[in-house]
PDB file of N, CA, C and O in Angstrom:
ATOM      1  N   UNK A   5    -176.874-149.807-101.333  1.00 87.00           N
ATOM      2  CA  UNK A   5    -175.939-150.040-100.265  1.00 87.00           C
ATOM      3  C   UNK A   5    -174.971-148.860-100.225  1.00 87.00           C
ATOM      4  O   UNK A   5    -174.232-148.607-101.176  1.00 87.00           O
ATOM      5  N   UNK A   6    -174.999-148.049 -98.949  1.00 93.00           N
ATOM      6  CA  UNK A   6    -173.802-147.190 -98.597  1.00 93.00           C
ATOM      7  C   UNK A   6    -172.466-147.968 -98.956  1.00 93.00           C
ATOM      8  O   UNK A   6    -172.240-149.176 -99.013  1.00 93.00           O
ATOM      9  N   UNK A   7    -171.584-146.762 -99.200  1.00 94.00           N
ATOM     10  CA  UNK A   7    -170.220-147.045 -99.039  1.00 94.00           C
ATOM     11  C   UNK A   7    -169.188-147.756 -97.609  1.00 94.00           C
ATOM     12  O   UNK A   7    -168.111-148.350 -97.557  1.00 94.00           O
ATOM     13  N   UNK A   8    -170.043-147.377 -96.754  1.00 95.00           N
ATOM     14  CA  UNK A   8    -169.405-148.062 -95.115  1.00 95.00           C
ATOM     15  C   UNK A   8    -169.546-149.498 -95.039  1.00 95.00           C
ATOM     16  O   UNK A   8    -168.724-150.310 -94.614  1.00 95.00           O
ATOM     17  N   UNK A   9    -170.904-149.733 -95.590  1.00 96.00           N
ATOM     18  CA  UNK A   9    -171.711-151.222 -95.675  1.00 96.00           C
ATOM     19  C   UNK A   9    -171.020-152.393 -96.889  1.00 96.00           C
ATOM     20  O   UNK A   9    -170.738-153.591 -96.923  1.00 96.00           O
ATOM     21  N   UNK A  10    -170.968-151.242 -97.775  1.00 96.00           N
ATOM     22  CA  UNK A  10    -170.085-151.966 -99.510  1.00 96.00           C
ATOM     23  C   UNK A  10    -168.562-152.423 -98.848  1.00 96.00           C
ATOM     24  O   UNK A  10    -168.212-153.548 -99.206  1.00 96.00           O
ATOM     25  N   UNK A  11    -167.679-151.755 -97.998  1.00 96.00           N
ATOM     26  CA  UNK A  11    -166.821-151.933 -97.651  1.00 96.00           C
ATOM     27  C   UNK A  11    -166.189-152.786 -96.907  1.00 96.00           C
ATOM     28  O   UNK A  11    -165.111-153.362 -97.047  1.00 96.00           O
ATOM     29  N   UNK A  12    -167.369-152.807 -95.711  1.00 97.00           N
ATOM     30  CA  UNK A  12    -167.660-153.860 -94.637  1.00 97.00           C
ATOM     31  C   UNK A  12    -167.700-155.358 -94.903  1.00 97.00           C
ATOM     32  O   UNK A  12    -167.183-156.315 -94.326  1.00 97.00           O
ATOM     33  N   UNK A  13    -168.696-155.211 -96.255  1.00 97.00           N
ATOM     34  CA  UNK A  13    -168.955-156.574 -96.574  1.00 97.00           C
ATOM     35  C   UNK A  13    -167.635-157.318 -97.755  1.00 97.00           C
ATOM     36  O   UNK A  13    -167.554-158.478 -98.159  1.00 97.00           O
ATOM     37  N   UNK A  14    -166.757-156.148 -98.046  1.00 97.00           N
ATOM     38  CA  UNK A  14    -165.384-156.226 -98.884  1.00 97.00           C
ATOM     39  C   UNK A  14    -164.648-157.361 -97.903  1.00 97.00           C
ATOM     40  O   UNK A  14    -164.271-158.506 -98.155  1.00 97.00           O
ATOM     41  N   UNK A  15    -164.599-156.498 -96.577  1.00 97.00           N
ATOM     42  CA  UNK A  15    -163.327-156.996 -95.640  1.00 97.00           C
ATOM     43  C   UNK A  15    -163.968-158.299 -95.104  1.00 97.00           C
ATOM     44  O   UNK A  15    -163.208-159.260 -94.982  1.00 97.00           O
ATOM     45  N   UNK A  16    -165.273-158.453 -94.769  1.00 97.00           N
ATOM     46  CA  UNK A  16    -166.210-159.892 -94.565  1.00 97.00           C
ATOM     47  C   UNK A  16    -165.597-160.529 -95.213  1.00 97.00           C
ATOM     48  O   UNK A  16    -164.775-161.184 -94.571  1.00 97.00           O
ATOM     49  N   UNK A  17    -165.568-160.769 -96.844  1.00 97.00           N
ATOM     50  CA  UNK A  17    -165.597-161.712 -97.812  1.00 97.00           C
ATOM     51  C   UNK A  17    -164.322-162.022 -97.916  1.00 97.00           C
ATOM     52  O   UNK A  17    -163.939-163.188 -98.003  1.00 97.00           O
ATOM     53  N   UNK A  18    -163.322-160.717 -97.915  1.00 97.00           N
ATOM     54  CA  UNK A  18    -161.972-160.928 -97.575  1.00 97.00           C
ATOM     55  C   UNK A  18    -161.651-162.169 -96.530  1.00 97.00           C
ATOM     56  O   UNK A  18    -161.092-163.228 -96.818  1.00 97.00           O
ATOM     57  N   UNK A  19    -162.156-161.753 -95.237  1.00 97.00           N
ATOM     58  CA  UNK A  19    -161.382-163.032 -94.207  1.00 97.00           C
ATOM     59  C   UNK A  19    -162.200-163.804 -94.563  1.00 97.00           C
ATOM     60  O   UNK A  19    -161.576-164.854 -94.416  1.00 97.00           O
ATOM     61  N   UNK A  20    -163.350-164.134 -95.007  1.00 97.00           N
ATOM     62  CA  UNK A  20    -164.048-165.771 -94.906  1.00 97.00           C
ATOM     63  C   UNK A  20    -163.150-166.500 -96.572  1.00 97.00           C
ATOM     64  O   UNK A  20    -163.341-167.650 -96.966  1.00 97.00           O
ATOM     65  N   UNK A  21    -162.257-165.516 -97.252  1.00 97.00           N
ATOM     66  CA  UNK A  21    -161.702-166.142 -98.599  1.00 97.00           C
ATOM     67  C   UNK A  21    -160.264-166.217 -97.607  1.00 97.00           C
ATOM     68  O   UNK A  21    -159.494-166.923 -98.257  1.00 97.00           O
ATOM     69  N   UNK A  22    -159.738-165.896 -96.627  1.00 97.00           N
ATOM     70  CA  UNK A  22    -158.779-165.916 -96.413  1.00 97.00           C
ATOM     71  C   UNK A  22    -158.752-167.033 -95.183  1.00 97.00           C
ATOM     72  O   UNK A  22    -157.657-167.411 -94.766  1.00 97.00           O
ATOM     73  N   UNK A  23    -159.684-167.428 -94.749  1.00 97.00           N
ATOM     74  CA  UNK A  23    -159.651-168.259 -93.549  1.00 97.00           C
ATOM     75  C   UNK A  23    -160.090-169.898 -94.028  1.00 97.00           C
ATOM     76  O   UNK A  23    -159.932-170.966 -93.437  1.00 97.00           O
ATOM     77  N   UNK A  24    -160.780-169.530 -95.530  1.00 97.00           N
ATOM     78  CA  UNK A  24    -161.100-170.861 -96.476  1.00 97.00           C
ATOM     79  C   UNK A  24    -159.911-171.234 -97.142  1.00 97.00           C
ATOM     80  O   UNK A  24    -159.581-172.414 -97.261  1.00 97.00           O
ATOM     81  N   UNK A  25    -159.080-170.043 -97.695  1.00 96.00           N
ATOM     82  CA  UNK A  25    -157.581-170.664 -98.250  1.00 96.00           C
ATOM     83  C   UNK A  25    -157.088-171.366 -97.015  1.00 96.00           C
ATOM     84  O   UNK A  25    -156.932-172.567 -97.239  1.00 96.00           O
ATOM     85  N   UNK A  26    -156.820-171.045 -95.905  1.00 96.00           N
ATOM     86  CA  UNK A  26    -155.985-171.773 -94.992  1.00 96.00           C
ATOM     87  C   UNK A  26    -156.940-172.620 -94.576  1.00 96.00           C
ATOM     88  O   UNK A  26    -156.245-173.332 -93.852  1.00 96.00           O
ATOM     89  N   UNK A  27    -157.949-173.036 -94.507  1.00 94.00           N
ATOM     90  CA  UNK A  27    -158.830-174.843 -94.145  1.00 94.00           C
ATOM     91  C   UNK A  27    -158.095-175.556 -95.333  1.00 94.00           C
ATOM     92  O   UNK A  27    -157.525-176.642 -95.434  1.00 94.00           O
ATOM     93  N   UNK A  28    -158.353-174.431 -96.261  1.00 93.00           N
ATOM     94  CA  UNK A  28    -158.458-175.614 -97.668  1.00 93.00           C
ATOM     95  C   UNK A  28    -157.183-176.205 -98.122  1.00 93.00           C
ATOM     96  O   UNK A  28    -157.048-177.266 -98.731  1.00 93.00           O
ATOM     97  N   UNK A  29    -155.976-175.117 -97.625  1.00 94.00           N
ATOM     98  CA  UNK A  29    -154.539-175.916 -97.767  1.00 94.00           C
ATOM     99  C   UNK A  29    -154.259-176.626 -97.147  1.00 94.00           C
ATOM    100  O   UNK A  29    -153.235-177.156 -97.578  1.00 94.00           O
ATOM    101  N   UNK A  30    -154.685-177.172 -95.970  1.00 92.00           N
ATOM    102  CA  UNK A  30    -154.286-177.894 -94.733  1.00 92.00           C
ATOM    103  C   UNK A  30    -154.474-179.251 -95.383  1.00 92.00           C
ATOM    104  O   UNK A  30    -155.427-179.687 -96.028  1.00 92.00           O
ATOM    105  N   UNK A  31    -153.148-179.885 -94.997  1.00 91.00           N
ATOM    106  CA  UNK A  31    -153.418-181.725 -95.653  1.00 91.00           C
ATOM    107  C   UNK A  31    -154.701-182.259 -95.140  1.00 91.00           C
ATOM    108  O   UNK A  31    -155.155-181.764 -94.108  1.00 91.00           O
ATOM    109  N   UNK A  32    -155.370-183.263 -95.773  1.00 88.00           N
ATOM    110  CA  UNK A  32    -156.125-184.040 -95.127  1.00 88.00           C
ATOM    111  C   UNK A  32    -156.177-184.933 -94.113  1.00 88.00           C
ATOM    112  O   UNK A  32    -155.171-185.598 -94.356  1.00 88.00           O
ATOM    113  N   UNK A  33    -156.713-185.455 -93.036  1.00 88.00           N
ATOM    114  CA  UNK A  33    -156.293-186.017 -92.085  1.00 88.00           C
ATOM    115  C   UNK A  33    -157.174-187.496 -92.118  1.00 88.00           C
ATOM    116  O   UNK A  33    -158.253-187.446 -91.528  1.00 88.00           O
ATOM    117  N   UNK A  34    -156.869-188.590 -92.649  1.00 89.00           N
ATOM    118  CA  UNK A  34    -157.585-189.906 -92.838  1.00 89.00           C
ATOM    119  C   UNK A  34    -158.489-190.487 -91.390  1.00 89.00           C
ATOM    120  O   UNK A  34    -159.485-191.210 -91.359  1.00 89.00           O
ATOM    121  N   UNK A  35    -157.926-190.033 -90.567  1.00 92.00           N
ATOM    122  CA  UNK A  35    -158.732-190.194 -89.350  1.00 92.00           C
ATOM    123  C   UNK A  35    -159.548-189.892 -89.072  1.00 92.00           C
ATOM    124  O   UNK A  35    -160.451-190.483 -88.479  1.00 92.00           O
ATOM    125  N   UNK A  36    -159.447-188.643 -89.504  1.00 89.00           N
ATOM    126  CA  UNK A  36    -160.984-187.494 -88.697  1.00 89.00           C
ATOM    127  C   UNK A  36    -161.611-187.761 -89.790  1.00 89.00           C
ATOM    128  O   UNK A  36    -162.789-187.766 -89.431  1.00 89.00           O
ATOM    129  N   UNK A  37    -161.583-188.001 -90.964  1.00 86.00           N
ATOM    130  CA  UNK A  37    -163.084-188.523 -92.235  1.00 86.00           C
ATOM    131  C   UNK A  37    -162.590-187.573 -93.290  1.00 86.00           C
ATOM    132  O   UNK A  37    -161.718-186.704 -93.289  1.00 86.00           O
ATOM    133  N   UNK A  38    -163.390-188.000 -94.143  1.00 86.00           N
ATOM    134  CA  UNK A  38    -163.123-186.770 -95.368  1.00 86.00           C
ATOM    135  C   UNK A  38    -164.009-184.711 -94.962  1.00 86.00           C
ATOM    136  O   UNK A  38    -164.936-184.211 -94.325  1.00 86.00           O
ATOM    137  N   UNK A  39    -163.337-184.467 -95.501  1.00 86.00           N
ATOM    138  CA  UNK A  39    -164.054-182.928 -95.200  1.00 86.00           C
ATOM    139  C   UNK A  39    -165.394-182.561 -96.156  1.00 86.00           C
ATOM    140  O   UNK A  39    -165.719-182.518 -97.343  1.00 86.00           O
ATOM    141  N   UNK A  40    -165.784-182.394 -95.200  1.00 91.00           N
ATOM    142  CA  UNK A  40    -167.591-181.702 -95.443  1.00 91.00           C
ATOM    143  C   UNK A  40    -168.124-180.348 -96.112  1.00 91.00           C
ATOM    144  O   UNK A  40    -169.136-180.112 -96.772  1.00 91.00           O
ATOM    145  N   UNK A  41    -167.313-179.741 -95.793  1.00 92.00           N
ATOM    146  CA  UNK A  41    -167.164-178.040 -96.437  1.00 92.00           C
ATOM    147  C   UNK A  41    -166.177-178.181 -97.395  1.00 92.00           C
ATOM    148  O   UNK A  41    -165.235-178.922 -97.115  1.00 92.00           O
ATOM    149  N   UNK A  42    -166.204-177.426 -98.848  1.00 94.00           N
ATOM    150  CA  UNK A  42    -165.345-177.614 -99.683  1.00 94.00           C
ATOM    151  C   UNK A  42    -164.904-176.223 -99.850  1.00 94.00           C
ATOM    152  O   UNK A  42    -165.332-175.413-100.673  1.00 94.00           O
ATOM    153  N   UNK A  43    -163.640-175.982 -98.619  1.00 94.00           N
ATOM    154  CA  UNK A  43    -163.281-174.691 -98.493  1.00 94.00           C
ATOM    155  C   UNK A  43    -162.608-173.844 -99.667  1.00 94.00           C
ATOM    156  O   UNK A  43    -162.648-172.627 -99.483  1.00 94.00           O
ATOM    157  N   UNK A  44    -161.897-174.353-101.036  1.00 95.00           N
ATOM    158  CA  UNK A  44    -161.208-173.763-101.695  1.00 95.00           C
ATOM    159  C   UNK A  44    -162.577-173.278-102.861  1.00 95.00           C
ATOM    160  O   UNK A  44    -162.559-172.262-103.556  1.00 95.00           O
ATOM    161  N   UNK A  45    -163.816-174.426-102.813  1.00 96.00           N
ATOM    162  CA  UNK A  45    -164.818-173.656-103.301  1.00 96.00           C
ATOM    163  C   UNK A  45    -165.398-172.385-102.779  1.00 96.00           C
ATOM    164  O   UNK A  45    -165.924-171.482-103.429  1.00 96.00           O
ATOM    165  N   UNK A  46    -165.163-172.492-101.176  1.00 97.00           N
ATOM    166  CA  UNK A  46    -165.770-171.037-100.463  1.00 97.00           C
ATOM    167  C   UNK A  46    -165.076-169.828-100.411  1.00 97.00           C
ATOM    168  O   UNK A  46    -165.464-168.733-100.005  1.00 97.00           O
ATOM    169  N   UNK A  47    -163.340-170.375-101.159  1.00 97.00           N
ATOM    170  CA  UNK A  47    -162.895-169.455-100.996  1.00 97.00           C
ATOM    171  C   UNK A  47    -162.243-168.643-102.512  1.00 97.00           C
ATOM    172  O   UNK A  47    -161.573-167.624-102.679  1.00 97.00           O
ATOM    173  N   UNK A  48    -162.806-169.637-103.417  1.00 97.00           N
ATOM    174  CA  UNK A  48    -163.075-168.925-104.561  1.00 97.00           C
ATOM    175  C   UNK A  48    -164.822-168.012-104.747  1.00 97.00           C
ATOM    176  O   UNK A  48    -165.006-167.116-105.571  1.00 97.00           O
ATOM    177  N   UNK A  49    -165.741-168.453-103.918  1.00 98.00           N
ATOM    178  CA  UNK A  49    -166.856-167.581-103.714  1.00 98.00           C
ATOM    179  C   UNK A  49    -165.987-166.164-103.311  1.00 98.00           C
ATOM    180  O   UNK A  49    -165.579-165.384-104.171  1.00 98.00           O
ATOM    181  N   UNK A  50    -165.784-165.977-101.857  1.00 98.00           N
ATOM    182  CA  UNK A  50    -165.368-165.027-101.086  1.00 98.00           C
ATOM    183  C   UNK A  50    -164.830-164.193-101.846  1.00 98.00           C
ATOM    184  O   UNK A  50    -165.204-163.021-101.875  1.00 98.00           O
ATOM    185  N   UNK A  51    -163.591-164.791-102.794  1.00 97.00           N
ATOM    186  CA  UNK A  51    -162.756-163.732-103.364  1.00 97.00           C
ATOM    187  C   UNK A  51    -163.212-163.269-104.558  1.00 97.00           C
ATOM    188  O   UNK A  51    -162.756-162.175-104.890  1.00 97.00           O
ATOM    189  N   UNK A  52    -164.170-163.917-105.480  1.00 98.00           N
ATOM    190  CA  UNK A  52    -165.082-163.160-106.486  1.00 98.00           C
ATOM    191  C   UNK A  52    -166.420-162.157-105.740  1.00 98.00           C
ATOM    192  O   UNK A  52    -166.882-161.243-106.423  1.00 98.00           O
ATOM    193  N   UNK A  53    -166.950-162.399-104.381  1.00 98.00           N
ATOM    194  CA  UNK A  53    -167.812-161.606-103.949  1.00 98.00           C
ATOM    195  C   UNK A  53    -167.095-160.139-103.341  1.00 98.00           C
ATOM    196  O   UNK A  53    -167.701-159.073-103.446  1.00 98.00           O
ATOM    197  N   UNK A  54    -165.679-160.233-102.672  1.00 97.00           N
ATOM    198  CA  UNK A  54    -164.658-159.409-102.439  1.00 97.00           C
ATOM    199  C   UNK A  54    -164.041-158.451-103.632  1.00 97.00           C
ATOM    200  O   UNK A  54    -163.619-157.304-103.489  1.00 97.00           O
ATOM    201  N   UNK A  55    -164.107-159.313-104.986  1.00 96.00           N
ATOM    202  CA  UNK A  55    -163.796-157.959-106.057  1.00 96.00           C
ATOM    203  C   UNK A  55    -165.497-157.536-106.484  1.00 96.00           C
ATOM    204  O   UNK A  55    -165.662-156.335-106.268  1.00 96.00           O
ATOM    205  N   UNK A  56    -166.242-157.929-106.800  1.00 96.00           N
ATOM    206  CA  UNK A  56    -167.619-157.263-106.665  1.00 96.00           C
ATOM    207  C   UNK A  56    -167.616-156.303-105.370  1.00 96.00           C
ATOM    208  O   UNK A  56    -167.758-155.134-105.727  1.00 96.00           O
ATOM    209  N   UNK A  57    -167.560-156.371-104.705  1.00 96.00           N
ATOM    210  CA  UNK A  57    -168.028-155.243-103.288  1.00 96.00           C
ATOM    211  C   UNK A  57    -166.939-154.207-103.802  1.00 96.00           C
ATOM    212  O   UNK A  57    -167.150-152.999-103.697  1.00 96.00           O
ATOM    213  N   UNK A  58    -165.682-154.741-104.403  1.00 95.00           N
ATOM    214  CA  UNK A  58    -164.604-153.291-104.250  1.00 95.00           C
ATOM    215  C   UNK A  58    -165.480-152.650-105.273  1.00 95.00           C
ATOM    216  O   UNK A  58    -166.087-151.595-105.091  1.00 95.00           O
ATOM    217  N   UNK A  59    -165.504-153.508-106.573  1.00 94.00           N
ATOM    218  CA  UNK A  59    -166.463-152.851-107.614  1.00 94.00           C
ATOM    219  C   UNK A  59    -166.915-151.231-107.328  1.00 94.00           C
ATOM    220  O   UNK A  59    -166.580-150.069-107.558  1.00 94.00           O
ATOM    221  N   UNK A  60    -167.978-152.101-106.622  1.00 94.00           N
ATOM    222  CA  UNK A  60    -169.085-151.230-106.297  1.00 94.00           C
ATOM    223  C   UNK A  60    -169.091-150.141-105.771  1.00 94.00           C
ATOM    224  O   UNK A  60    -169.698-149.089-105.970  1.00 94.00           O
ATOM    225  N   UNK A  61    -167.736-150.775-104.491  1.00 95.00           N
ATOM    226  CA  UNK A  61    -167.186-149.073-103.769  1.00 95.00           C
ATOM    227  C   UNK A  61    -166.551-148.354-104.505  1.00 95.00           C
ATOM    228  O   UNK A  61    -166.403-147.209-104.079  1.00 95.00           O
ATOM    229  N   UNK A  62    -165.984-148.647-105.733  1.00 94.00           N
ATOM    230  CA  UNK A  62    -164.953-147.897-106.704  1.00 94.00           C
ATOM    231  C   UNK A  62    -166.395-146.883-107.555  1.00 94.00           C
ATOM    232  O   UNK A  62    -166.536-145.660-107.567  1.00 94.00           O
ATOM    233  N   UNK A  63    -167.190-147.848-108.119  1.00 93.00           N
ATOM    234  CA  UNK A  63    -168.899-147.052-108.528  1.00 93.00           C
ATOM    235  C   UNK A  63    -169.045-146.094-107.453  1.00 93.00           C
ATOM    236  O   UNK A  63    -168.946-144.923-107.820  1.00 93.00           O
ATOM    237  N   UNK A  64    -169.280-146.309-106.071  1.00 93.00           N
ATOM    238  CA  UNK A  64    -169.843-145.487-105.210  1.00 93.00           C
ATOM    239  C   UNK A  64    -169.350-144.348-104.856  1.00 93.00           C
ATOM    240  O   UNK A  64    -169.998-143.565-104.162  1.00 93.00           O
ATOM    241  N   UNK A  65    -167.777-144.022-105.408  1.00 93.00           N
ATOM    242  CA  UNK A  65    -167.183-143.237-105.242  1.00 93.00           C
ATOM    243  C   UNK A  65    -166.918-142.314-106.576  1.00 93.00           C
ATOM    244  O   UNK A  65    -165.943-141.569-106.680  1.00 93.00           O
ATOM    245  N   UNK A  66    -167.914-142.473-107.561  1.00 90.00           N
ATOM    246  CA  UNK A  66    -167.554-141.231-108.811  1.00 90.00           C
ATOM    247  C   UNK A  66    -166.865-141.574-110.145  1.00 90.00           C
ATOM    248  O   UNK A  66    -166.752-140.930-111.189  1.00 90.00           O
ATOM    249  N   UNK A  67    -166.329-143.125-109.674  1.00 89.00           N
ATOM    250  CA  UNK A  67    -165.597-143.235-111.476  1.00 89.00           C
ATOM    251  C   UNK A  67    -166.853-144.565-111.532  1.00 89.00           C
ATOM    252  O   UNK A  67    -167.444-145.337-110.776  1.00 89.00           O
ATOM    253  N   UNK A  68    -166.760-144.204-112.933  1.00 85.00           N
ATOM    254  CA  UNK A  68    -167.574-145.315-113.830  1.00 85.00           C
ATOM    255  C   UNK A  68    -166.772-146.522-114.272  1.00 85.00           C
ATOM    256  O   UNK A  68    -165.642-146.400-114.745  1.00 85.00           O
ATOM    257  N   UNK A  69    -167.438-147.808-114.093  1.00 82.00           N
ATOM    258  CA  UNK A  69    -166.425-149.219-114.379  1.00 82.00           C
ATOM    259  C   UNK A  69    -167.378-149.979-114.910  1.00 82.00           C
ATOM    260  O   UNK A  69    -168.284-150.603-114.360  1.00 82.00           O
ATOM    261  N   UNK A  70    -166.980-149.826-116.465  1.00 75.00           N
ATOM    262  CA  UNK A  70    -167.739-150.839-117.464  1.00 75.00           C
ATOM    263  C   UNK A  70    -168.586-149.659-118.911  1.00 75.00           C
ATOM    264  O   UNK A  70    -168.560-148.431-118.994  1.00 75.00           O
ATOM    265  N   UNK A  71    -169.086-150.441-119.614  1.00 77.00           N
ATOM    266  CA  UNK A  71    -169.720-149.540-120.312  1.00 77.00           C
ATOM    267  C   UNK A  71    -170.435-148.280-120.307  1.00 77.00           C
ATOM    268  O   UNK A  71    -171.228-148.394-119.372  1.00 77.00           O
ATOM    269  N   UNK A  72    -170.551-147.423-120.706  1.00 70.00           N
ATOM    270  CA  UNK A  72    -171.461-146.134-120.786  1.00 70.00           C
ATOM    271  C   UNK A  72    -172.656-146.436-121.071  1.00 70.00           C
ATOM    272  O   UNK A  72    -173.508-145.554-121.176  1.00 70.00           O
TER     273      UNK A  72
END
């Protein structure tokens, strides 16, 4: 994966972790049913797939991160 693409998919994971924190803080509403998507799970995905992609762009750019 290019660096444009590694990046792209940074800022992706970014708003889908940032648009799952705000579902997932929102009180529950007893009317409309219980919720179906378990957004604070999607948005602990997002934000561990969001430091992996920086990872990678930080790799893609010349410094080494992690063992030799």
């Amino acid at each position: 994966m290019d660096l444009q693409m590694t990046l792209a998919a940074a800022a992706g994971l970014a708003a889908l972790g940032l648009f799952a924190g705000w579902r997932g803080a929102r009180p529950p509403d007893p009317h409309r049913g219980p919720r179906m998507i378990p957004w604070r799970f999607l948005m602990l995905l997002a934000a561990a797939g969001a430091i992996l992609m920086l990872v990678h762009a930080v790799n893609l750019m010349g410094f080494t991160t992690g063992r030799r």
